[in-house]
Amino acid sequence: MQTGKGLLLKADPIAAVFRDEVKASLSRASRRPRLVGILATSSAPSKFYAEFTKKQCEDLGVEFILKKTGAADTGDLGEGEGVEEAIIEANEDENVDGIMVYYPIFGPQQDHYLQQVVSPYKDVEGLHFKFHYNLYHNIRFIEPQSLLSSSVPSAASAGVVESEDPPPGTAKSIIPCTPLAIVKCLEHVGVYNKILPYGDRAYGRTITVINRSEVVGRPLAALLANDGARVFSADIDSIQEYTKRPRVAGAADASARRYHPRHVVHPTAASLQECLALSDVVISAVPTAAYKVKTAWLKDGCVCVNVAADKNFESDVRDKASLYIPAVGKVTILMLLRNLLRLQQYKAVV
Amino acid sequence: MQTGKGLLLKADPIAAVFRDEVKASLSRASRRPRLVGILATSSAPSKFYAEFTKKQCEDLGVEFILKKTGAADTGDLGEGEGVEEAIIEANEDENVDGIMVYYPIFGPQQDHYLQQVVSPYKDVEGLHFKFHYNLYHNIRFIEPQSLLSSSVPSAASAGVVESEDPPPGTAKSIIPCTPLAIVKCLEHVGVYNKILPYGDRAYGRTITVINRSEVVGRPLAALLANDGARVFSADIDSIQEYTKRPRVAGAADASARRYHPRHVVHPTAASLQECLALSDVVISAVPTAAYKVKTAWLKDGCVCVNVAADKNFESDVRDKASLYIPAVGKVTILMLLRNLLRLQQYKAVV
């Protein structure tokens, strides 16, 4: 039995790898990209994040313009006032390469509306429906022109993953920043197994994701399951299992043993305690300070990742976890800048 | 002082007018339209509504096919399982003219995702982002081809309303069924003044809308304000004022007195009680049985419309209201069939 504490891994060394990659790409770019940040509320965390984005951009040589509107501006405007107009203006400005909006503003429903107003060609956060649709359908490579169309790609194009390199005429689809940052952290710490073929490198891992929002939890569960993991997606009122593998592993018919081109979702009768007992990895993103994953329920030697602003793990988490990543924000911002560079590629093709 | 009770107005006579209109349009149609209903949960109200749709369609001569999936189906599937696949199948089936999905399924966020999967050319409920965008921007007429594009129309095209008839090459945009049904009820009872020019017929009315969801409350507040009303939009945590008129009515400069091409939104310091005291019309759509609008707070002689399944008004509402409409569902279903016919027109143009 292991008696030592698990490793505390801050995101800095993971971020450093991507910082170098983004820097190298920027040095090859013909033009310094311009990112517009839109701050429309008086929320302190949003203001802090806006300043953080600005500093990161300046360090790396990306032009960052902060546009303040609504309660973030000086006038007597309300929370969020003018934000839609600011997005439309940035959409129509040819000199703007990327747009990020500091959410939450109005709450999930109205914010989801705003996320569709941002042009997919400038959507560095990857929150547009088109990108979510691709993610859920395991469509990894897209023809950038296809973003011009309101219709969704045929289901037949899902899950065709031959290699990590996009086929000619295509580029990688944009993936929402936060789920992508978490996947990159899991790659870094070896949860993804590079010996396995691309598109199936999380095979063999059981992962619990706590939170099923459209911004973090659901896309993350889908990404991990599309990469081969068995995922328990836990929300306040239900637990679901995301997997692309057949449920009856021992089926006699070979076709019944083939896995799906993308994840499928089933309800599960397992409790959170039962899911955690099976989980090699536990990721929690519950936006309330009161919520804590019980250390006693964790599997010995598991990997824990906290995504919430207020820590979702108890202070003794490393008594059980072999590895604990307390925050991923520093990786998230680099994923955003990576998306900005990818969107510039799209533009070159369209 | 009036001592008698206000009028109780059921939706039937309002629905009857539209039933005749839809019947006449169908008799002129070259082909019987086909509507697919997708039921993916075991929810009793959804099941009831599906049966209601079926009966209405059959009475009017619309072909209705109910597709059951997930927990609505016989197997051991979970709530909502297979619903996205069923939508995609109906999108791709050329013989399907309209798709309606019985929400709620997963909750507002994931349901909003599903609403974007439905092709806008088959979206009888009017829940696609493109239609919401047009509504919020007071874009009433569209070129049907524009729905093929993922980009949003220029803000410059907002609020150009010369007459009720679409200019050549355009058609009316689809409006979400429930807000549209409420507007039709208000037209029927004279809240809209036909003597005023089209696009401004609610001018002079003060209306409180209780609920600010993206499905009912916010689009309704926007529609009413775009039509000239002063609207208080009340939600659990804030009250906003929607209006297209300048806030300083007495401004010396004529241009400052001109109204906006579409509504603008401002926070207001008024309490719900203060808003109700000013309101000629009160519409409530709060999905909890416990919520009741206090009769004591209503303005004498106002018009009250309940949209919630559980009544949001107290039983003595007509002690104050001159007119009370307890339900609008029978009008809503006709708006849906009207949208189905409009979408057939789109197809003819594209």
XYZ file of C-alpha atoms in Angstrom:
700
model
C 0.000 0.000 0.000
C 1.227 3.418 -1.001
C 1.576 5.766 1.925
C 3.080 8.885 0.301
C 0.913 11.701 -1.010
C 0.086 12.015 -4.690
C 1.713 14.605 -6.910
C 0.365 18.172 -7.068
C 0.706 19.248 -10.681
C 0.142 22.894 -11.538
C -0.783 23.709 -15.132
C 2.338 25.809 -15.831
C 4.589 23.096 -17.322
C 1.709 21.899 -19.513
C 0.984 25.444 -20.635
C 4.683 26.002 -21.372
C 4.664 23.368 -24.129
C 1.769 25.065 -25.898
C 3.187 28.530 -25.308
C 6.266 27.509 -27.302
C 4.088 26.008 -30.023
C 1.905 29.113 -30.306
C 4.985 31.376 -30.311
C 6.546 29.406 -33.162
C 3.327 29.546 -35.187
C 3.026 33.279 -34.615
C 6.593 33.858 -35.806
C 5.646 32.181 -39.095
C 2.371 34.129 -39.477
C 2.273 36.806 -42.163
C 0.267 39.143 -39.959
C -0.170 39.648 -36.232
C -3.660 38.334 -35.424
C -6.138 40.596 -33.698
C -8.325 39.284 -30.892
C -11.270 41.298 -29.558
C -12.425 40.610 -26.004
C -15.924 41.750 -25.097
C -16.561 42.515 -21.434
C -20.186 43.366 -20.675
C -20.623 42.789 -16.957
C -19.241 44.099 -13.695
C -18.270 40.557 -12.614
C -14.864 40.527 -10.908
C -13.797 37.095 -12.255
C -14.656 38.184 -15.829
C -12.674 41.401 -15.392
C -9.763 39.417 -14.001
C -9.918 36.950 -16.886
C -9.999 39.815 -19.391
C -6.807 41.238 -17.879
C -5.243 37.789 -17.894
C -6.096 37.349 -21.609
C -4.605 40.745 -22.373
C -1.335 39.929 -20.616
C -1.036 36.521 -22.288
C -1.707 38.018 -25.718
C 0.834 40.784 -25.219
C 3.490 38.332 -24.032
C 2.988 36.225 -27.138
C 2.571 38.962 -29.719
C -1.165 38.769 -30.370
C -2.966 42.090 -30.634
C -5.687 42.246 -27.985
C -8.425 44.869 -27.909
C -10.762 44.959 -24.935
C -14.195 46.287 -25.779
C -16.220 47.248 -22.719
C -19.969 47.598 -22.880
C -22.943 47.404 -20.518
C -22.122 47.485 -16.816
C -18.411 47.028 -17.621
C -18.464 50.441 -19.252
C -18.680 53.693 -17.356
C -22.246 54.787 -18.231
C -25.400 53.763 -16.410
C -25.979 50.775 -18.643
C -27.228 47.417 -17.342
C -25.405 44.099 -17.229
C -24.851 42.854 -20.747
C -26.330 45.908 -22.457
C -24.828 46.401 -25.918
C -23.033 43.057 -25.977
C -24.870 41.712 -29.021
C -24.139 44.907 -30.958
C -20.453 44.661 -29.994
C -20.318 41.081 -31.297
C -21.968 42.037 -34.589
C -19.546 44.941 -35.026
C -16.554 42.628 -34.480
C -18.081 40.043 -36.861
C -18.283 42.666 -39.579
C -14.818 44.165 -38.983
C -12.408 42.539 -41.426
C -9.439 43.394 -39.242
C -10.702 41.253 -36.383
C -9.524 37.625 -36.429
C -11.043 36.342 -33.220
C -13.777 37.234 -30.741
C -14.056 36.146 -27.149
C -16.942 37.103 -24.895
C -16.643 36.998 -21.123
C -19.482 34.782 -19.932
C -21.641 34.365 -17.923
C -23.671 37.429 -18.829
C -27.420 36.729 -18.861
C -27.478 33.077 -17.803
C -27.135 29.856 -19.833
C -30.104 30.292 -22.181
C -29.549 33.842 -23.399
C -25.764 33.333 -23.376
C -26.268 30.338 -25.674
C -28.128 32.657 -28.059
C -25.172 35.078 -28.020
C -22.750 32.235 -28.738
C -24.560 31.681 -32.038
C -24.237 35.361 -32.982
C -20.425 35.117 -33.033
C -19.267 34.231 -36.555
C -17.887 30.658 -36.586
C -14.862 32.066 -38.457
C -13.975 34.188 -35.419
C -15.131 31.866 -32.665
C -11.888 31.240 -30.733
C -13.840 29.788 -27.818
C -15.424 27.100 -30.011
C -18.910 27.703 -28.633
C -20.782 27.932 -31.938
C -23.325 25.217 -32.616
C -21.428 24.061 -35.718
C -18.377 23.177 -33.626
C -20.443 21.507 -30.928
C -22.222 19.465 -33.563
C -18.893 18.309 -35.028
C -17.594 17.425 -31.600
C -20.667 15.425 -30.621
C -20.567 13.601 -33.945
C -16.823 12.934 -33.792
C -16.298 14.910 -36.992
C -12.678 15.960 -36.564
C -11.815 17.432 -39.943
C -13.922 19.958 -41.807
C -13.879 21.815 -45.070
C -13.651 25.409 -43.792
C -16.210 26.498 -46.416
C -18.785 24.232 -44.770
C -19.029 26.713 -41.890
C -20.793 29.073 -44.270
C -23.768 26.747 -44.425
C -26.500 26.585 -41.816
C -27.167 22.901 -42.448
C -25.418 20.201 -40.455
C -23.005 17.723 -42.055
C -24.415 14.325 -42.918
C -24.246 11.861 -40.051
C -22.354 9.560 -42.409
C -19.223 11.693 -42.114
C -18.935 11.041 -38.378
C -16.030 9.298 -36.773
C -13.886 8.726 -39.838
C -10.498 8.988 -38.152
C -7.597 7.572 -40.101
C -4.774 9.743 -38.831
C -4.107 12.887 -36.867
C -3.420 14.819 -40.077
C -6.367 16.438 -41.834
C -6.998 15.052 -45.344
C -6.212 17.525 -48.174
C -8.661 20.445 -48.377
C -9.701 20.011 -44.762
C -8.612 21.397 -41.407
C -9.234 20.352 -37.844
C -12.553 21.479 -36.410
C -12.409 23.956 -33.542
C -12.873 22.361 -30.126
C -14.232 24.368 -27.158
C -11.266 25.700 -25.140
C -11.952 24.322 -21.680
C -12.729 20.699 -22.639
C -9.754 20.793 -25.017
C -7.446 22.092 -22.258
C -8.527 19.217 -20.016
C -7.818 16.664 -22.746
C -4.366 18.218 -23.254
C -3.688 17.915 -19.510
C -4.729 14.260 -19.614
C -2.451 13.674 -22.614
C 0.397 15.318 -20.729
C 0.035 13.096 -17.667
C -0.251 9.883 -19.663
C -3.965 9.182 -19.336
C -3.963 9.125 -23.132
C -1.788 6.286 -24.348
C 0.287 7.307 -27.366
C 0.973 3.696 -28.309
C -2.692 3.289 -29.227
C -3.962 4.554 -32.593
C -5.046 8.200 -32.892
C -8.730 8.553 -32.075
C -8.712 5.709 -29.566
C -5.963 6.661 -27.142
C -8.172 6.842 -24.051
C -9.285 3.215 -24.545
C -9.066 1.305 -21.290
C -9.644 4.349 -19.069
C -12.727 4.865 -16.955
C -13.393 8.541 -16.328
C -16.022 10.361 -14.280
C -16.927 13.893 -15.349
C -18.982 15.800 -12.785
C -21.083 18.519 -14.505
C -23.009 18.161 -17.766
C -23.260 21.758 -19.001
C -23.033 22.459 -22.729
C -19.888 24.535 -22.123
C -17.752 22.038 -20.191
C -19.181 18.730 -18.997
C -21.099 17.352 -21.961
C -18.551 18.218 -24.668
C -15.764 16.863 -22.423
C -17.572 13.561 -21.814
C -18.187 13.241 -25.561
C -14.545 14.011 -26.457
C -13.221 11.431 -24.002
C -15.690 8.756 -25.107
C -14.963 9.501 -28.786
C -11.318 8.888 -27.878
C -12.186 5.471 -26.484
C -12.746 6.044 -22.758
C -15.672 4.756 -20.763
C -17.133 7.931 -19.254
C -19.609 8.463 -16.459
C -21.262 11.856 -16.852
C -22.702 12.935 -13.514
C -25.100 15.825 -13.148
C -27.251 16.974 -10.266
C -30.097 14.651 -11.202
C -28.701 11.745 -13.214
C -25.662 9.733 -14.229
C -25.141 8.621 -17.820
C -22.560 6.408 -19.457
C -20.817 7.677 -22.604
C -18.982 5.048 -24.615
C -18.351 4.102 -28.208
C -17.806 0.470 -27.349
C -20.577 -2.152 -27.465
C -22.123 -2.893 -24.108
C -21.988 -6.652 -24.623
C -18.279 -7.232 -25.085
C -18.584 -10.980 -25.496
C -21.126 -10.886 -28.333
C -20.649 -13.786 -30.753
C -21.390 -11.663 -33.835
C -18.284 -9.733 -34.860
C -20.322 -6.738 -36.068
C -21.918 -6.424 -32.609
C -18.444 -6.129 -31.147
C -17.386 -3.298 -33.471
C -17.443 0.042 -31.807
C -19.590 2.974 -32.863
C -18.086 5.740 -34.999
C -18.981 8.102 -32.172
C -20.003 7.800 -28.560
C -23.466 6.676 -27.554
C -25.174 7.646 -24.300
C -27.035 5.337 -21.947
C -28.529 5.884 -18.516
C -26.787 4.009 -15.729
C -28.108 2.797 -12.410
C -24.709 3.242 -10.749
C -24.403 5.816 -7.967
C -21.672 8.453 -7.988
C -19.875 6.490 -5.279
C -19.929 3.379 -7.475
C -18.710 5.350 -10.520
C -15.843 6.900 -8.570
C -14.791 3.488 -7.244
C -14.250 2.435 -10.886
C -12.697 5.662 -12.173
C -9.062 6.107 -13.159
C -9.710 9.797 -13.696
C -12.137 12.205 -11.990
C -12.812 15.645 -13.426
C -15.065 18.048 -11.550
C -16.469 21.352 -12.795
C -19.314 22.198 -10.423
C -19.662 25.983 -10.075
C -20.474 26.029 -6.350
C -17.956 26.353 -3.538
C -19.955 23.959 -1.362
C -19.566 21.013 -3.721
C -16.746 18.609 -2.847
C -15.881 15.177 -4.226
C -15.411 12.869 -1.232
C -11.802 11.673 -1.033
C -13.044 8.477 0.623
C -14.905 7.558 -2.575
C -11.902 7.891 -4.896
C -10.072 4.888 -6.302
C -6.558 4.663 -4.928
C -4.066 6.113 -7.414
C -6.577 7.931 -9.599
C -5.939 11.231 -11.422
C -8.066 14.202 -10.274
C -8.604 17.419 -12.205
C -10.415 20.418 -10.753
C -11.960 22.788 -13.296
C -14.165 24.872 -10.996
C -13.114 28.309 -9.734
C -13.842 27.081 -6.194
C -12.033 23.795 -5.623
C -14.297 20.741 -5.947
C -11.886 18.368 -4.190
C -11.246 18.041 -0.461
C -7.897 19.210 0.864
C -6.786 15.613 1.474
C -7.437 14.542 -2.146
C -3.806 13.500 -2.611
C -4.183 10.880 0.130
C -5.913 8.899 -2.613
C -5.065 10.549 -5.931
C -1.709 9.767 -7.531
C -1.905 13.111 -9.283
C -3.984 16.230 -8.719
C -4.274 19.131 -11.156
C -5.955 21.958 -9.231
C -6.625 24.340 -12.172
C -6.453 24.299 -15.973
C -6.994 28.005 -16.824
C -3.430 28.582 -17.974
C -3.810 25.831 -20.564
C -7.276 27.029 -21.585
C -6.007 30.438 -22.681
C -3.384 28.788 -24.899
C -6.034 26.588 -26.489
C -7.909 29.804 -27.268
C -4.859 31.280 -28.990
C -4.274 28.013 -30.822
C -7.874 28.221 -32.064
C -7.195 31.791 -33.187
C -4.327 30.564 -35.343
C -6.452 27.737 -36.726
C -9.205 30.182 -37.659
C -6.616 32.193 -39.584
C -5.886 29.022 -41.564
C -9.607 28.654 -42.306
C -9.640 32.182 -43.684
C -6.730 31.399 -45.971
C -8.709 28.512 -47.489
C -12.156 30.105 -47.842
C -66.593 51.969 -10.380
C -67.118 48.656 -12.113
C -68.390 45.958 -9.808
C -69.017 43.043 -12.212
C -66.418 40.387 -12.917
C -64.183 40.518 -15.979
C -64.723 38.266 -18.981
C -63.317 34.735 -19.052
C -62.167 34.130 -22.624
C -61.201 30.626 -23.658
C -58.936 30.284 -26.662
C -61.457 28.381 -28.813
C -63.017 31.323 -30.689
C -59.544 32.726 -31.387
C -58.326 29.338 -32.600
C -61.419 28.971 -34.810
C -60.400 31.951 -36.953
C -56.998 30.428 -37.649
C -58.433 26.955 -38.144
C -60.501 28.313 -41.026
C -57.472 30.110 -42.451
C -55.264 27.001 -42.257
C -58.025 24.853 -43.763
C -58.395 27.218 -46.712
C -54.634 27.265 -47.319
C -54.468 23.491 -47.169
C -57.249 23.154 -49.724
C -55.150 25.231 -52.127
C -51.924 23.273 -51.448
C -50.725 20.961 -54.214
C -49.675 18.302 -51.716
C -50.717 17.294 -48.218
C -47.869 18.412 -45.942
C -46.212 15.878 -43.678
C -45.339 16.760 -40.087
C -43.112 14.511 -37.983
C -43.478 14.702 -34.200
C -40.592 13.354 -32.152
C -41.434 12.100 -28.656
C -38.376 11.051 -26.664
C -39.450 11.123 -23.029
C -41.986 9.426 -20.779
C -43.405 12.822 -19.711
C -47.204 12.712 -19.505
C -47.758 16.325 -20.713
C -45.528 15.692 -23.765
C -47.423 12.505 -24.562
C -50.703 14.361 -24.181
C -49.486 17.182 -26.425
C -48.338 14.668 -29.045
C -51.825 13.150 -29.128
C -53.359 16.601 -29.302
C -51.123 17.499 -32.280
C -52.084 14.274 -34.008
C -55.804 14.940 -33.592
C -55.525 18.539 -34.781
C -53.515 17.496 -37.829
C -55.967 14.748 -38.756
C -58.940 17.090 -38.393
C -57.303 19.582 -40.732
C -55.824 17.194 -43.291
C -52.147 17.381 -42.384
C -50.300 14.083 -42.329
C -48.830 13.505 -38.880
C -46.270 10.826 -38.074
C -45.304 10.290 -34.459
C -41.788 8.992 -34.061
C -41.117 7.578 -30.588
C -37.605 7.149 -29.298
C -35.797 6.954 -25.958
C -38.030 6.410 -22.940
C -41.133 7.085 -25.072
C -40.359 3.922 -26.990
C -40.873 0.431 -25.615
C -37.228 -0.651 -25.130
C -35.052 0.045 -22.100
C -33.691 3.295 -23.518
C -33.122 6.395 -21.418
C -34.934 9.732 -21.567
C -34.074 11.451 -24.822
C -31.989 8.607 -26.192
C -31.970 8.601 -30.001
C -33.684 11.987 -30.323
C -30.821 13.659 -32.201
C -30.644 10.761 -34.661
C -34.409 10.981 -35.208
C -34.124 14.710 -35.981
C -31.287 14.147 -38.451
C -33.254 11.401 -40.179
C -36.281 13.698 -40.558
C -34.020 16.532 -41.778
C -32.680 14.284 -44.529
C -36.061 12.829 -45.540
C -37.360 14.811 -48.516
C -40.927 13.752 -47.804
C -40.940 15.474 -44.421
C -42.104 19.097 -44.433
C -41.997 19.920 -40.750
C -40.447 18.624 -37.539
C -41.648 19.221 -34.026
C -39.864 17.905 -30.953
C -41.643 17.511 -27.626
C -39.564 19.482 -25.140
C -38.391 19.568 -22.396
C -36.069 16.593 -22.827
C -32.655 17.193 -21.286
C -33.096 20.670 -19.810
C -32.714 24.142 -21.377
C -29.044 23.936 -22.403
C -28.971 20.607 -24.192
C -32.469 21.197 -25.594
C -31.192 24.449 -27.095
C -28.479 22.426 -28.833
C -31.131 20.088 -30.289
C -33.156 23.066 -31.514
C -30.204 24.002 -33.730
C -30.024 20.500 -35.201
C -33.517 20.858 -36.720
C -33.201 22.225 -40.261
C -34.573 25.799 -40.368
C -36.560 24.735 -43.449
C -38.517 22.247 -41.310
C -38.605 24.175 -38.039
C -42.359 24.611 -37.482
C -41.765 25.617 -33.868
C -39.525 28.519 -34.881
C -36.846 27.662 -32.330
C -33.815 27.806 -34.631
C -31.284 30.525 -33.883
C -31.837 32.139 -37.306
C -35.486 32.813 -36.488
C -34.711 34.057 -33.006
C -32.089 36.394 -34.422
C -34.592 37.807 -36.929
C -37.165 38.272 -34.194
C -34.787 40.044 -31.831
C -33.615 42.295 -34.660
C -37.135 43.011 -35.909
C -36.291 41.490 -39.289
C -39.757 40.487 -40.470
C -39.174 39.515 -44.063
C -36.429 37.216 -45.268
C -35.141 35.794 -48.501
C -35.740 32.068 -47.899
C -32.333 31.252 -49.410
C -30.670 33.229 -46.618
C -31.520 30.401 -44.213
C -28.889 28.320 -45.991
C -26.163 30.578 -44.657
C -24.675 30.328 -41.195
C -23.933 34.044 -41.014
C -26.401 36.487 -39.530
C -28.068 39.221 -41.601
C -26.543 42.675 -41.398
C -27.866 44.740 -38.535
C -28.765 47.364 -41.130
C -31.696 45.304 -42.365
C -33.454 45.450 -38.992
C -36.805 47.030 -38.462
C -37.603 48.052 -42.014
C -41.373 47.683 -41.858
C -43.330 49.410 -44.576
C -46.357 47.158 -44.812
C -47.632 43.778 -43.708
C -46.932 42.305 -47.145
C -43.478 40.879 -47.817
C -41.567 42.699 -50.570
C -41.084 40.657 -53.784
C -38.667 37.736 -53.373
C -39.147 37.646 -49.630
C -41.424 35.859 -47.195
C -42.298 36.402 -43.556
C -39.784 35.015 -41.093
C -40.968 32.176 -38.873
C -41.945 33.297 -35.364
C -41.815 30.882 -32.407
C -45.282 29.366 -31.916
C -46.063 30.257 -28.324
C -45.076 33.950 -28.403
C -46.876 34.256 -31.746
C -50.037 32.657 -30.325
C -50.010 35.183 -27.478
C -49.661 38.085 -29.911
C -52.581 36.705 -31.930
C -54.683 36.525 -28.744
C -53.797 40.149 -27.958
C -54.725 41.175 -31.500
C -58.047 39.366 -31.120
C -58.984 41.146 -27.909
C -58.039 44.596 -29.177
C -54.765 45.158 -27.334
C -53.275 45.696 -30.778
C -54.884 48.731 -32.380
C -55.554 48.153 -36.078
C -55.935 51.864 -36.735
C -52.223 52.314 -36.072
C -49.697 51.472 -38.803
C -48.469 47.877 -39.118
C -45.394 47.319 -36.965
C -46.499 49.820 -34.326
C -49.938 48.597 -33.315
C -49.107 47.976 -29.656
C -48.011 51.619 -29.193
C -49.571 53.089 -26.076
C -49.792 49.753 -24.229
C -47.782 48.890 -21.153
C -47.306 45.148 -20.806
C -45.654 43.025 -18.132
C -44.290 39.635 -19.218
C -43.367 37.349 -16.326
C -40.681 34.826 -17.414
C -37.625 35.557 -19.576
C -36.805 32.155 -21.084
C -35.543 31.970 -24.668
C -38.596 29.905 -25.617
C -41.391 32.186 -24.372
C -40.643 35.270 -22.297
C -37.757 36.986 -24.053
C -39.008 36.535 -27.635
C -42.479 37.654 -26.519
C -41.168 40.802 -24.811
C -39.135 41.594 -27.939
C -42.101 41.042 -30.285
C -44.354 43.304 -28.239
C -41.732 46.035 -27.930
C -40.929 45.798 -31.649
C -44.655 46.373 -32.183
C -44.504 49.563 -30.116
C -45.444 48.494 -26.593
C -43.584 49.431 -23.437
C -42.741 46.060 -21.917
C -41.562 45.103 -18.459
C -39.787 41.761 -18.617
C -39.743 40.205 -15.151
C -37.624 37.235 -14.242
C -36.732 35.643 -10.942
C -33.820 38.002 -10.352
C -34.386 41.185 -12.365
C -36.834 43.398 -14.218
C -35.936 44.981 -17.543
C -37.728 47.444 -19.765
C -38.048 46.646 -23.469
C -39.026 49.559 -25.699
C -38.224 50.980 -29.090
C -39.181 54.488 -28.059
C -36.660 57.024 -26.760
C -36.588 57.319 -23.002
C -36.633 61.125 -23.084
C -39.908 61.802 -24.848
C -39.612 65.570 -24.643
C -36.201 65.842 -26.316
C -35.889 69.008 -28.364
C -33.939 67.340 -31.170
C -36.346 65.552 -33.534
C -33.853 62.763 -34.215
C -33.648 61.996 -30.486
C -37.400 61.531 -30.500
C -37.359 59.035 -33.354
C -37.801 55.511 -32.227
C -35.306 52.707 -32.694
C -35.723 50.272 -35.586
C -35.939 47.539 -32.967
C -36.448 47.334 -29.228
C -33.696 48.233 -26.807
C -33.374 46.798 -23.306
C -32.659 48.730 -20.131
C -32.631 47.698 -16.493
C -35.376 49.231 -14.403
C -35.497 49.979 -10.694
C -39.269 49.404 -10.584
C -40.567 46.497 -8.517
C -42.994 43.934 -9.952
C -45.764 45.572 -7.945
C -44.940 48.946 -9.518
C -44.802 47.417 -13.018
C -48.160 45.685 -12.574
C -49.756 48.915 -11.337
C -48.850 50.453 -14.724
C -49.665 47.462 -16.933
C -52.602 47.240 -19.314
C -51.691 43.650 -20.026
C -50.075 40.987 -17.829
C -48.770 37.742 -19.324
C -47.379 35.068 -17.041
C -45.485 31.912 -18.058
C -43.797 30.691 -14.890
C -43.495 26.893 -14.942
C -44.225 26.322 -11.238
C -47.627 25.706 -9.710
C -46.724 27.741 -6.629
C -46.237 30.984 -8.548
C -49.244 33.320 -8.553
C -49.603 36.920 -9.684
C -51.269 38.824 -6.841
C -54.697 40.056 -7.929
C -54.310 42.986 -5.515
C -51.367 44.276 -7.566
C -53.201 44.315 -10.914
C -54.411 47.516 -12.526
C -58.182 47.657 -12.625
C -59.464 46.611 -16.054
C -56.238 45.021 -17.300
C -56.005 42.012 -19.628
C -54.424 38.869 -18.140
C -53.076 35.931 -20.100
C -51.893 32.721 -18.467
C -49.412 30.676 -20.480
C -48.221 28.250 -17.779
C -49.580 24.701 -17.503
C -50.349 25.427 -13.850
C -52.316 28.653 -13.611
C -50.202 31.657 -12.606
C -53.182 33.860 -11.644
C -55.244 33.699 -8.476
C -58.808 32.431 -8.726
C -60.169 35.957 -8.141
C -58.170 37.465 -11.034
C -61.362 38.664 -12.744
C -62.182 40.883 -9.762
C -59.563 43.163 -11.318
C -58.994 41.980 -14.893
C -61.466 43.059 -17.553
C -60.497 39.977 -19.517
C -58.724 36.769 -18.597
C -57.402 34.198 -21.073
C -56.527 31.090 -19.041
C -54.710 29.116 -21.764
C -53.362 29.657 -25.293
C -52.403 26.083 -26.326
C -55.228 25.757 -28.861
C -53.949 28.818 -30.701
C -50.317 27.679 -30.424
C -50.944 24.473 -32.368
C -52.541 26.470 -35.197
C -49.533 28.801 -35.315
C -47.414 25.680 -35.711
C -49.508 24.519 -38.675
C -49.405 28.020 -40.125
C -45.610 27.881 -39.876
C -45.690 24.505 -41.628
C -47.517 26.087 -44.560
C -45.097 29.009 -44.603
C -42.118 26.642 -44.701
C -43.694 24.972 -47.736
C -43.668 28.399 -49.400
C -39.965 28.741 -48.571
C -39.302 25.437 -50.291
C -41.103 26.601 -53.402
C -38.765 29.607 -53.621
C -35.412 27.966 -52.774
